[in-house]
Amino acid sequence: MTNPIGICIHGGCGTLDKSLLSEAEWAETRAHLADSLRAGWRVLSKGGASLDAVEAAVVVLEDSPHFNAGHGAALTADSTHERDASIMDGATRGAGAVSTVKRIRNPIKAARAVMEKSDCVLIAGDAADAFAARNGLEIVENSYFTTQRRIEALASLKKRAAKGTLKAASEAERHGTVGAVALDRAGHLAAATSTGGFNNKPLGRVGDTPIVGAGTYARDGVCAVSGTGQGEFFIRNAAAYDIAARMTYARTPFKDAVDTLVFDVLKSHGIGAGFAAIDASGTPYAPYNTLGMARGWIADDGRLIVATHAEIHDMGKA
Ligand code: ASP
C-alpha cells in the first residue's frame, strides 16, 4: 500500500459577497483555484515533494488577478504594492521568507530561494528584491501587480478612513492572501503563504504571512497550515504554530485544533480568520469564520473540490 497524498489551498478569507461578482467571474475564480490544485497535484501524484507542490500551487494563485497576492495584490496607502511570502519544509523545519517586496513577480519563489540559497530565514525590502534578482527570479515593474478592483478598494477605504467608517468596510475591501499545504508520498508536509496584505496599509507594514509560526507552519507527523486574516493577531497568538503545538502537547485532534484558532482564539479578537490545513494522514481542512473563503483540496481519493462560499463544487477526478 502506498502512503496517502493530499493538498489543500486557500485564496483568502476576505471573499467578496456572492452578489458583487457575476457568475462568470466566480466561475473563473473557481477555475483558477482548480488550476492551482492541479499544479500541486501533478507534483504529488508523480511522487514529487510537498515543497514543490505548495510552491507550484501558490505560483498559480499569485499570477491570478482574483486573489490578493502577486498580480492583484492589495495597494499600500501610497498606491504601491509591498508583498510578503513564506515557505516551510515540515521534514527539516527549514523555512524561508521575504517581506515588503516590490518587484519580484512570484514572492513564493523568492521565499524558497531564501530557504535554500541563504543562511537567513527572512529577507526584507529592496534587499529581498535584489536577492531574488541575483538568484535569477523574474523581476517586474511594481505596476504589474495593480488591478482595477484594488484601485477601487483603496479609494473606498480612504473615503471610509476620512469619514471614520472604516469598521464597516467588508473583509474583501480590506484584505486577502493565498496559501497551500501538502503531504507527499514520502510523508513530508509543507506549507506556503503569499499576500499583498491589507489595502491602505502603511509602508513597511509586515503581516503574519512571512512570519514562520504566525501565518505559516509545517511539521512532519503533525500538520501543515497556512493562515489568512488580520496578521497582527496571528503574530500575537503565534497562530500557525499554536495549531501544531495543541496537537503535539495537548493531543488535541487535528480539526479541533484548527477550529480552536479560527472560531475561538482569533475570533475572540473580532477578526475574520481562516486556514488551509492538512494533517499527517493527508486529511485536508479549510475552516473560516467570515462570509466566505476561496479554498479547495484534493485528498488521496483524487477528487478536486473548490469553493468560495458555503457551496462546495466537486470538479471530478484531478
Ligand atoms: N494575513 C494577511 C496579512 O495580515 C491578510 C489576509 O490574510 O487577509 O497581511
mmCIF file of C-alpha atoms and ligand atoms in Angstrom:
data_model
loop_
_atom_site.group_PDB
_atom_site.id
_atom_site.type_symbol
_atom_site.label_atom_id
_atom_site.label_comp_id
_atom_site.label_asym_id
_atom_site.label_seq_id
_atom_site.Cartn_x
_atom_site.Cartn_y
_atom_site.Cartn_z
ATOM 1 C CA MET A 1 0.000 0.000 0.000
ATOM 2 C CA THR A 2 1.299 3.456 -0.853
ATOM 3 C CA ASN A 3 1.248 6.366 1.565
ATOM 4 C CA PRO A 4 -1.563 8.920 1.111
ATOM 5 C CA ILE A 5 -1.018 12.298 -0.559
ATOM 6 C CA GLY A 6 -3.110 15.450 -0.361
ATOM 7 C CA ILE A 7 -3.174 19.174 -0.972
ATOM 8 C CA CYS A 8 -5.308 21.997 0.410
ATOM 9 C CA ILE A 9 -5.271 25.670 -0.685
ATOM 10 C CA HIS A 10 -6.908 28.962 0.215
ATOM 11 C CA GLY A 11 -7.376 32.248 -1.618
ATOM 12 C CA GLY A 12 -8.014 34.332 1.497
ATOM 13 C CA CYS A 13 -10.888 34.812 3.912
ATOM 14 C CA GLY A 14 -11.615 38.286 2.512
ATOM 15 C CA THR A 15 -14.012 36.890 -0.088
ATOM 16 C CA LEU A 16 -16.473 39.250 -1.787
ATOM 17 C CA ASP A 17 -20.193 38.919 -1.202
ATOM 18 C CA LYS A 18 -21.603 36.497 -3.804
ATOM 19 C CA SER A 19 -23.775 39.255 -5.312
ATOM 20 C CA LEU A 20 -20.796 41.521 -6.099
ATOM 21 C CA LEU A 21 -19.364 39.407 -8.940
ATOM 22 C CA SER A 22 -21.043 37.828 -11.955
ATOM 23 C CA GLU A 23 -21.417 34.039 -12.148
ATOM 24 C CA ALA A 24 -18.773 34.091 -14.926
ATOM 25 C CA GLU A 25 -16.311 35.842 -12.579
ATOM 26 C CA TRP A 26 -16.995 33.345 -9.794
ATOM 27 C CA ALA A 27 -16.550 30.502 -12.292
ATOM 28 C CA GLU A 28 -13.180 31.971 -13.302
ATOM 29 C CA THR A 29 -12.181 32.291 -9.645
ATOM 30 C CA ARG A 30 -13.035 28.622 -9.113
ATOM 31 C CA ALA A 31 -11.177 27.681 -12.312
ATOM 32 C CA HIS A 32 -8.027 29.402 -11.012
ATOM 33 C CA LEU A 33 -8.358 27.555 -7.694
ATOM 34 C CA ALA A 34 -8.668 24.304 -9.658
ATOM 35 C CA ASP A 35 -5.592 25.185 -11.769
ATOM 36 C CA SER A 36 -3.638 25.803 -8.574
ATOM 37 C CA LEU A 37 -4.677 22.445 -7.112
ATOM 38 C CA ARG A 38 -3.823 20.640 -10.353
ATOM 39 C CA ALA A 39 -0.376 22.264 -10.415
ATOM 40 C CA GLY A 40 0.297 20.889 -6.931
ATOM 41 C CA TRP A 41 -1.327 17.544 -7.621
ATOM 42 C CA ARG A 42 0.802 16.980 -10.743
ATOM 43 C CA VAL A 43 3.867 17.111 -8.493
ATOM 44 C CA LEU A 44 2.436 14.939 -5.716
ATOM 45 C CA SER A 45 0.903 12.238 -7.910
ATOM 46 C CA LYS A 46 4.267 11.639 -9.624
ATOM 47 C CA GLY A 47 5.885 11.091 -6.246
ATOM 48 C CA GLY A 48 7.280 14.644 -6.072
ATOM 49 C CA ALA A 49 7.990 16.674 -2.937
ATOM 50 C CA SER A 50 5.312 18.553 -0.991
ATOM 51 C CA LEU A 51 7.599 21.624 -1.056
ATOM 52 C CA ASP A 52 7.492 21.654 -4.866
ATOM 53 C CA ALA A 53 3.728 21.085 -4.790
ATOM 54 C CA VAL A 54 2.935 24.020 -2.490
ATOM 55 C CA GLU A 55 5.243 26.325 -4.422
ATOM 56 C CA ALA A 56 3.633 25.355 -7.754
ATOM 57 C CA ALA A 57 0.118 25.815 -6.329
ATOM 58 C CA VAL A 58 0.909 29.247 -4.869
ATOM 59 C CA VAL A 59 2.554 30.493 -8.087
ATOM 60 C CA VAL A 60 -0.757 29.917 -9.932
ATOM 61 C CA LEU A 61 -2.654 31.916 -7.291
ATOM 62 C CA GLU A 62 -0.034 34.704 -7.309
ATOM 63 C CA ASP A 63 -0.472 35.027 -11.076
ATOM 64 C CA SER A 64 -4.292 35.177 -10.874
ATOM 65 C CA PRO A 65 -5.932 38.641 -10.581
ATOM 66 C CA HIS A 66 -8.665 37.149 -8.377
ATOM 67 C CA PHE A 67 -6.537 36.856 -5.251
ATOM 68 C CA ASN A 68 -4.573 39.215 -3.037
ATOM 69 C CA ALA A 69 -1.018 38.098 -3.873
ATOM 70 C CA GLY A 70 1.198 38.775 -6.888
ATOM 71 C CA HIS A 71 -0.905 40.210 -9.736
ATOM 72 C CA GLY A 72 -3.996 41.563 -7.947
ATOM 73 C CA ALA A 73 -2.205 42.309 -4.672
ATOM 74 C CA ALA A 74 -3.509 44.941 -2.251
ATOM 75 C CA LEU A 75 -2.286 48.543 -2.504
ATOM 76 C CA THR A 76 -0.471 50.374 0.266
ATOM 77 C CA ALA A 77 -1.653 53.818 1.421
ATOM 78 C CA ASP A 78 0.875 55.166 -1.134
ATOM 79 C CA SER A 79 -0.759 53.223 -4.015
ATOM 80 C CA THR A 80 2.169 50.820 -4.307
ATOM 81 C CA HIS A 81 2.437 47.087 -3.645
ATOM 82 C CA GLU A 82 4.511 45.546 -0.853
ATOM 83 C CA ARG A 83 4.146 41.788 -0.676
ATOM 84 C CA ASP A 84 5.062 39.114 1.872
ATOM 85 C CA ALA A 85 5.578 35.349 1.472
ATOM 86 C CA SER A 86 6.978 32.345 3.302
ATOM 87 C CA ILE A 87 7.501 28.624 2.798
ATOM 88 C CA MET A 88 8.248 25.871 5.306
ATOM 89 C CA ASP A 89 9.546 22.336 4.963
ATOM 90 C CA GLY A 90 7.955 20.063 7.576
ATOM 91 C CA ALA A 91 10.708 17.462 7.228
ATOM 92 C CA THR A 92 13.625 19.671 8.255
ATOM 93 C CA ARG A 93 11.686 22.645 9.625
ATOM 94 C CA GLY A 94 13.687 24.711 7.187
ATOM 95 C CA ALA A 95 11.934 27.924 6.272
ATOM 96 C CA GLY A 96 12.368 30.958 4.036
ATOM 97 C CA ALA A 97 10.501 34.230 3.722
ATOM 98 C CA VAL A 98 10.522 37.649 2.096
ATOM 99 C CA SER A 99 8.658 40.727 3.218
ATOM 100 C CA THR A 100 7.658 44.099 1.726
ATOM 101 C CA VAL A 101 8.979 43.067 -1.699
ATOM 102 C CA LYS A 102 8.106 45.383 -4.562
ATOM 103 C CA ARG A 103 9.320 43.810 -7.777
ATOM 104 C CA ILE A 104 9.598 40.017 -7.515
ATOM 105 C CA ARG A 105 6.885 38.574 -9.744
ATOM 106 C CA ASN A 106 6.424 35.468 -7.561
ATOM 107 C CA PRO A 107 7.419 36.120 -3.932
ATOM 108 C CA ILE A 108 6.932 32.452 -3.032
ATOM 109 C CA LYS A 109 9.854 31.538 -5.320
ATOM 110 C CA ALA A 110 11.959 34.146 -3.544
ATOM 111 C CA ALA A 111 10.965 32.693 -0.149
ATOM 112 C CA ARG A 112 12.089 29.270 -1.368
ATOM 113 C CA ALA A 113 15.379 30.758 -2.588
ATOM 114 C CA VAL A 114 15.934 32.365 0.838
ATOM 115 C CA MET A 115 15.432 28.948 2.449
ATOM 116 C CA GLU A 116 17.731 27.091 0.072
ATOM 117 C CA LYS A 117 20.314 29.651 -1.039
ATOM 118 C CA SER A 118 20.959 31.766 2.025
ATOM 119 C CA ASP A 119 21.619 31.294 5.726
ATOM 120 C CA CYS A 120 18.655 33.546 6.548
ATOM 121 C CA VAL A 121 15.012 32.814 7.247
ATOM 122 C CA LEU A 122 13.645 36.255 6.287
ATOM 123 C CA ILE A 123 14.969 38.931 3.938
ATOM 124 C CA ALA A 124 13.043 42.215 3.683
ATOM 125 C CA GLY A 125 12.529 45.169 1.365
ATOM 126 C CA ASP A 126 14.754 46.237 -1.530
ATOM 127 C CA ALA A 127 17.418 43.755 -0.414
ATOM 128 C CA ALA A 128 14.945 40.907 -0.939
ATOM 129 C CA ASP A 129 14.159 42.125 -4.466
ATOM 130 C CA ALA A 130 17.907 42.321 -5.145
ATOM 131 C CA PHE A 131 18.431 38.839 -3.660
ATOM 132 C CA ALA A 132 15.711 37.442 -5.936
ATOM 133 C CA ALA A 133 17.216 39.121 -8.992
ATOM 134 C CA ARG A 134 20.661 37.727 -8.132
ATOM 135 C CA ASN A 135 19.105 34.281 -7.963
ATOM 136 C CA GLY A 136 17.626 34.577 -11.433
ATOM 137 C CA LEU A 137 13.983 35.159 -10.452
ATOM 138 C CA GLU A 138 11.690 37.253 -12.630
ATOM 139 C CA ILE A 139 11.543 40.957 -11.755
ATOM 140 C CA VAL A 140 8.690 43.178 -12.981
ATOM 141 C CA GLU A 141 7.527 46.779 -12.533
ATOM 142 C CA ASN A 142 5.514 47.382 -9.339
ATOM 143 C CA SER A 143 2.541 48.454 -11.512
ATOM 144 C CA TYR A 144 2.281 44.880 -12.922
ATOM 145 C CA PHE A 145 0.529 43.898 -9.665
ATOM 146 C CA THR A 146 -2.221 46.558 -9.907
ATOM 147 C CA THR A 147 -5.805 45.664 -10.840
ATOM 148 C CA GLN A 148 -8.894 47.890 -11.156
ATOM 149 C CA ARG A 149 -10.530 46.096 -8.210
ATOM 150 C CA ARG A 150 -7.672 47.071 -5.876
ATOM 151 C CA ILE A 151 -7.690 50.697 -7.068
ATOM 152 C CA GLU A 152 -11.400 50.867 -6.220
ATOM 153 C CA ALA A 153 -10.903 49.163 -2.849
ATOM 154 C CA LEU A 154 -8.153 51.644 -1.925
ATOM 155 C CA ALA A 155 -10.303 54.640 -2.922
ATOM 156 C CA SER A 156 -13.220 53.295 -0.900
ATOM 157 C CA LEU A 157 -11.044 52.630 2.174
ATOM 158 C CA LYS A 158 -9.521 56.123 2.030
ATOM 159 C CA LYS A 159 -13.042 57.567 1.873
ATOM 160 C CA ARG A 160 -14.102 55.450 4.839
ATOM 161 C CA ALA A 161 -10.989 56.449 6.794
ATOM 162 C CA ALA A 162 -11.835 60.131 6.216
ATOM 163 C CA LYS A 163 -15.454 59.574 7.310
ATOM 164 C CA GLY A 164 -14.494 57.392 10.278
ATOM 165 C CA THR A 165 -16.461 54.374 8.955
ATOM 166 C CA LEU A 166 -13.524 52.012 8.461
ATOM 167 C CA LYS A 167 -15.030 49.391 10.771
ATOM 168 C CA ALA A 168 -17.940 48.955 8.332
ATOM 169 C CA ALA A 169 -15.602 48.017 5.440
ATOM 170 C CA SER A 170 -16.044 44.458 4.192
ATOM 171 C CA GLU A 171 -13.330 41.860 4.686
ATOM 172 C CA ALA A 172 -12.963 41.771 0.881
ATOM 173 C CA GLU A 173 -12.253 45.500 0.677
ATOM 174 C CA ARG A 174 -9.606 45.179 3.330
ATOM 175 C CA HIS A 175 -7.507 42.065 2.826
ATOM 176 C CA GLY A 176 -6.766 38.614 1.394
ATOM 177 C CA THR A 177 -3.947 36.076 0.996
ATOM 178 C CA VAL A 178 -3.179 32.810 -0.786
ATOM 179 C CA GLY A 179 -1.690 29.630 0.616
ATOM 180 C CA ALA A 180 -1.127 25.932 0.056
ATOM 181 C CA VAL A 181 -0.286 22.963 2.255
ATOM 182 C CA ALA A 182 0.524 19.428 1.117
ATOM 183 C CA LEU A 183 1.524 15.909 2.126
ATOM 184 C CA ASP A 184 3.724 13.897 -0.253
ATOM 185 C CA ARG A 185 4.212 10.136 -0.719
ATOM 186 C CA ALA A 186 7.316 10.214 1.466
ATOM 187 C CA GLY A 187 5.166 11.519 4.336
ATOM 188 C CA HIS A 188 6.615 15.034 4.245
ATOM 189 C CA LEU A 189 4.440 18.062 4.926
ATOM 190 C CA ALA A 190 4.994 21.586 3.567
ATOM 191 C CA ALA A 191 3.249 24.952 3.757
ATOM 192 C CA ALA A 192 3.453 28.127 1.668
ATOM 193 C CA THR A 193 1.695 31.503 2.009
ATOM 194 C CA SER A 194 1.829 34.704 -0.073
ATOM 195 C CA THR A 195 -0.012 38.008 0.285
ATOM 196 C CA GLY A 196 -0.394 41.641 -0.655
ATOM 197 C CA GLY A 197 -1.556 42.203 2.926
ATOM 198 C CA PHE A 198 -4.058 44.911 3.748
ATOM 199 C CA ASN A 199 -5.377 47.544 1.375
ATOM 200 C CA ASN A 200 -4.333 51.031 2.513
ATOM 201 C CA LYS A 201 -1.642 49.609 4.832
ATOM 202 C CA PRO A 202 1.206 51.920 5.830
ATOM 203 C CA LEU A 203 4.506 51.473 4.011
ATOM 204 C CA GLY A 204 6.728 48.917 5.708
ATOM 205 C CA ARG A 205 3.891 47.093 7.464
ATOM 206 C CA VAL A 206 4.718 43.397 7.871
ATOM 207 C CA GLY A 207 1.907 40.913 8.474
ATOM 208 C CA ASP A 208 1.864 37.297 9.606
ATOM 209 C CA THR A 209 2.460 35.780 6.175
ATOM 210 C CA PRO A 210 6.287 35.980 6.231
ATOM 211 C CA ILE A 211 6.472 35.164 9.949
ATOM 212 C CA VAL A 212 7.038 31.455 10.385
ATOM 213 C CA GLY A 213 4.787 30.191 13.167
ATOM 214 C CA ALA A 214 2.291 33.026 12.672
ATOM 215 C CA GLY A 215 0.904 32.649 9.139
ATOM 216 C CA THR A 216 2.719 29.502 8.022
ATOM 217 C CA TYR A 217 3.875 26.342 9.763
ATOM 218 C CA ALA A 218 4.705 22.731 8.835
ATOM 219 C CA ARG A 219 5.969 19.866 10.914
ATOM 220 C CA ASP A 220 6.180 16.269 9.719
ATOM 221 C CA GLY A 221 3.998 13.870 11.677
ATOM 222 C CA VAL A 222 1.722 16.714 12.829
ATOM 223 C CA CYS A 223 0.288 19.199 10.305
ATOM 224 C CA ALA A 224 0.952 21.943 7.771
ATOM 225 C CA VAL A 225 -1.087 25.150 7.919
ATOM 226 C CA SER A 226 -1.385 28.431 6.024
ATOM 227 C CA GLY A 227 -3.425 31.258 7.549
ATOM 228 C CA THR A 228 -5.483 34.184 6.366
ATOM 229 C CA GLY A 229 -6.870 37.065 8.408
ATOM 230 C CA GLN A 230 -5.539 40.156 10.133
ATOM 231 C CA GLY A 231 -1.893 39.280 10.515
ATOM 232 C CA GLU A 232 -1.233 41.313 13.650
ATOM 233 C CA PHE A 233 -3.420 38.887 15.629
ATOM 234 C CA PHE A 234 -1.863 35.813 14.013
ATOM 235 C CA ILE A 235 1.559 37.114 15.081
ATOM 236 C CA ARG A 236 0.421 37.919 18.620
ATOM 237 C CA ASN A 237 -1.077 34.425 19.017
ATOM 238 C CA ALA A 238 1.697 32.523 17.181
ATOM 239 C CA ALA A 239 -1.393 31.167 15.428
ATOM 240 C CA ALA A 240 0.022 28.692 12.904
ATOM 241 C CA TYR A 241 2.449 27.207 15.421
ATOM 242 C CA ASP A 242 -0.283 27.088 18.060
ATOM 243 C CA ILE A 243 -2.246 24.579 15.957
ATOM 244 C CA ALA A 244 0.756 22.232 15.800
ATOM 245 C CA ALA A 245 1.505 22.827 19.494
ATOM 246 C CA ARG A 246 -2.049 21.934 20.559
ATOM 247 C CA MET A 247 -1.831 18.733 18.518
ATOM 248 C CA THR A 248 1.620 17.850 19.864
ATOM 249 C CA TYR A 249 1.400 18.775 23.544
ATOM 250 C CA ALA A 250 -2.321 18.624 24.341
ATOM 251 C CA ARG A 251 -3.054 15.788 21.885
ATOM 252 C CA THR A 252 -5.908 17.894 20.502
ATOM 253 C CA PRO A 253 -7.352 16.231 17.377
ATOM 254 C CA PHE A 254 -6.341 17.987 14.122
ATOM 255 C CA LYS A 255 -9.687 19.586 13.157
ATOM 256 C CA ASP A 256 -10.394 20.650 16.760
ATOM 257 C CA ALA A 257 -7.001 22.379 16.928
ATOM 258 C CA VAL A 258 -7.646 24.327 13.698
ATOM 259 C CA ASP A 259 -11.213 25.178 14.784
ATOM 260 C CA THR A 260 -9.979 26.460 18.159
ATOM 261 C CA LEU A 261 -7.832 29.052 16.412
ATOM 262 C CA VAL A 262 -10.445 30.099 13.835
ATOM 263 C CA PHE A 263 -13.590 30.114 15.992
ATOM 264 C CA ASP A 264 -12.165 30.862 19.420
ATOM 265 C CA VAL A 265 -8.636 32.308 19.751
ATOM 266 C CA LEU A 266 -8.659 34.545 16.634
ATOM 267 C CA LYS A 267 -12.405 35.209 16.617
ATOM 268 C CA SER A 268 -12.149 36.486 20.197
ATOM 269 C CA HIS A 269 -10.255 39.486 18.756
ATOM 270 C CA GLY A 270 -13.229 40.210 16.489
ATOM 271 C CA ILE A 271 -11.287 39.402 13.314
ATOM 272 C CA GLY A 272 -12.021 37.298 10.252
ATOM 273 C CA ALA A 273 -9.723 34.284 10.024
ATOM 274 C CA GLY A 274 -9.263 31.047 8.131
ATOM 275 C CA PHE A 275 -6.699 28.310 7.447
ATOM 276 C CA ALA A 276 -5.846 25.808 4.756
ATOM 277 C CA ALA A 277 -4.588 22.836 6.734
ATOM 278 C CA ILE A 278 -3.592 19.212 6.252
ATOM 279 C CA ASP A 279 -2.571 16.559 8.756
ATOM 280 C CA ALA A 280 -0.002 13.782 8.593
ATOM 281 C CA SER A 281 -2.553 11.331 7.175
ATOM 282 C CA GLY A 282 -3.445 13.721 4.334
ATOM 283 C CA THR A 283 -6.794 14.982 5.650
ATOM 284 C CA PRO A 284 -7.431 18.460 4.169
ATOM 285 C CA TYR A 285 -9.356 21.028 6.225
ATOM 286 C CA ALA A 286 -10.151 24.679 5.431
ATOM 287 C CA PRO A 287 -12.427 26.365 8.000
ATOM 288 C CA TYR A 288 -13.108 30.140 8.137
ATOM 289 C CA ASN A 289 -15.248 32.472 10.220
ATOM 290 C CA THR A 290 -16.111 35.057 7.521
ATOM 291 C CA LEU A 291 -18.700 35.299 4.737
ATOM 292 C CA GLY A 292 -16.588 33.078 2.540
ATOM 293 C CA MET A 293 -13.072 31.874 1.827
ATOM 294 C CA ALA A 294 -11.772 30.829 -1.568
ATOM 295 C CA ARG A 295 -10.459 27.327 -0.973
ATOM 296 C CA GLY A 296 -10.036 23.855 -2.373
ATOM 297 C CA TRP A 297 -8.432 20.499 -1.815
ATOM 298 C CA ILE A 298 -7.609 17.130 -3.291
ATOM 299 C CA ALA A 299 -7.469 14.285 -0.797
ATOM 300 C CA ASP A 300 -6.000 10.856 -1.543
ATOM 301 C CA ASP A 301 -9.173 9.856 -3.446
ATOM 302 C CA GLY A 302 -8.053 12.309 -6.179
ATOM 303 C CA ARG A 303 -11.319 14.313 -6.282
ATOM 304 C CA LEU A 304 -10.835 18.018 -6.862
ATOM 305 C CA ILE A 305 -13.032 20.217 -4.667
ATOM 306 C CA VAL A 306 -13.263 24.029 -4.826
ATOM 307 C CA ALA A 307 -15.452 26.607 -3.055
ATOM 308 C CA THR A 308 -15.689 30.318 -2.372
ATOM 309 C CA HIS A 309 -18.710 30.422 -0.029
ATOM 310 C CA ALA A 310 -20.733 27.659 1.681
ATOM 311 C CA GLU A 311 -21.449 25.791 -1.546
ATOM 312 C CA ILE A 312 -18.869 23.112 -2.409
ATOM 313 C CA HIS A 313 -18.070 22.275 -6.075
ATOM 314 C CA ASP A 314 -16.850 18.765 -6.850
ATOM 315 C CA MET A 315 -14.894 19.097 -10.120
ATOM 316 C CA GLY A 316 -14.337 15.344 -10.518
ATOM 317 C CA LYS A 317 -11.038 13.469 -10.671
ATOM 318 C CA ALA A 318 -7.963 15.712 -10.687
HETATM 319 N N1 ASP B 1 -2.761 37.753 6.726
HETATM 320 C C1 ASP B 1 -2.673 38.809 5.767
HETATM 321 C C2 ASP B 1 -1.930 39.969 6.385
HETATM 322 O O1 ASP B 1 -2.204 40.337 7.511
HETATM 323 C C3 ASP B 1 -4.010 39.279 5.261
HETATM 324 C C4 ASP B 1 -5.026 38.213 4.972
HETATM 325 O O2 ASP B 1 -4.762 37.042 5.087
HETATM 326 O O3 ASP B 1 -6.140 38.533 4.593
HETATM 327 O O4 ASP B 1 -1.123 40.546 5.720
#
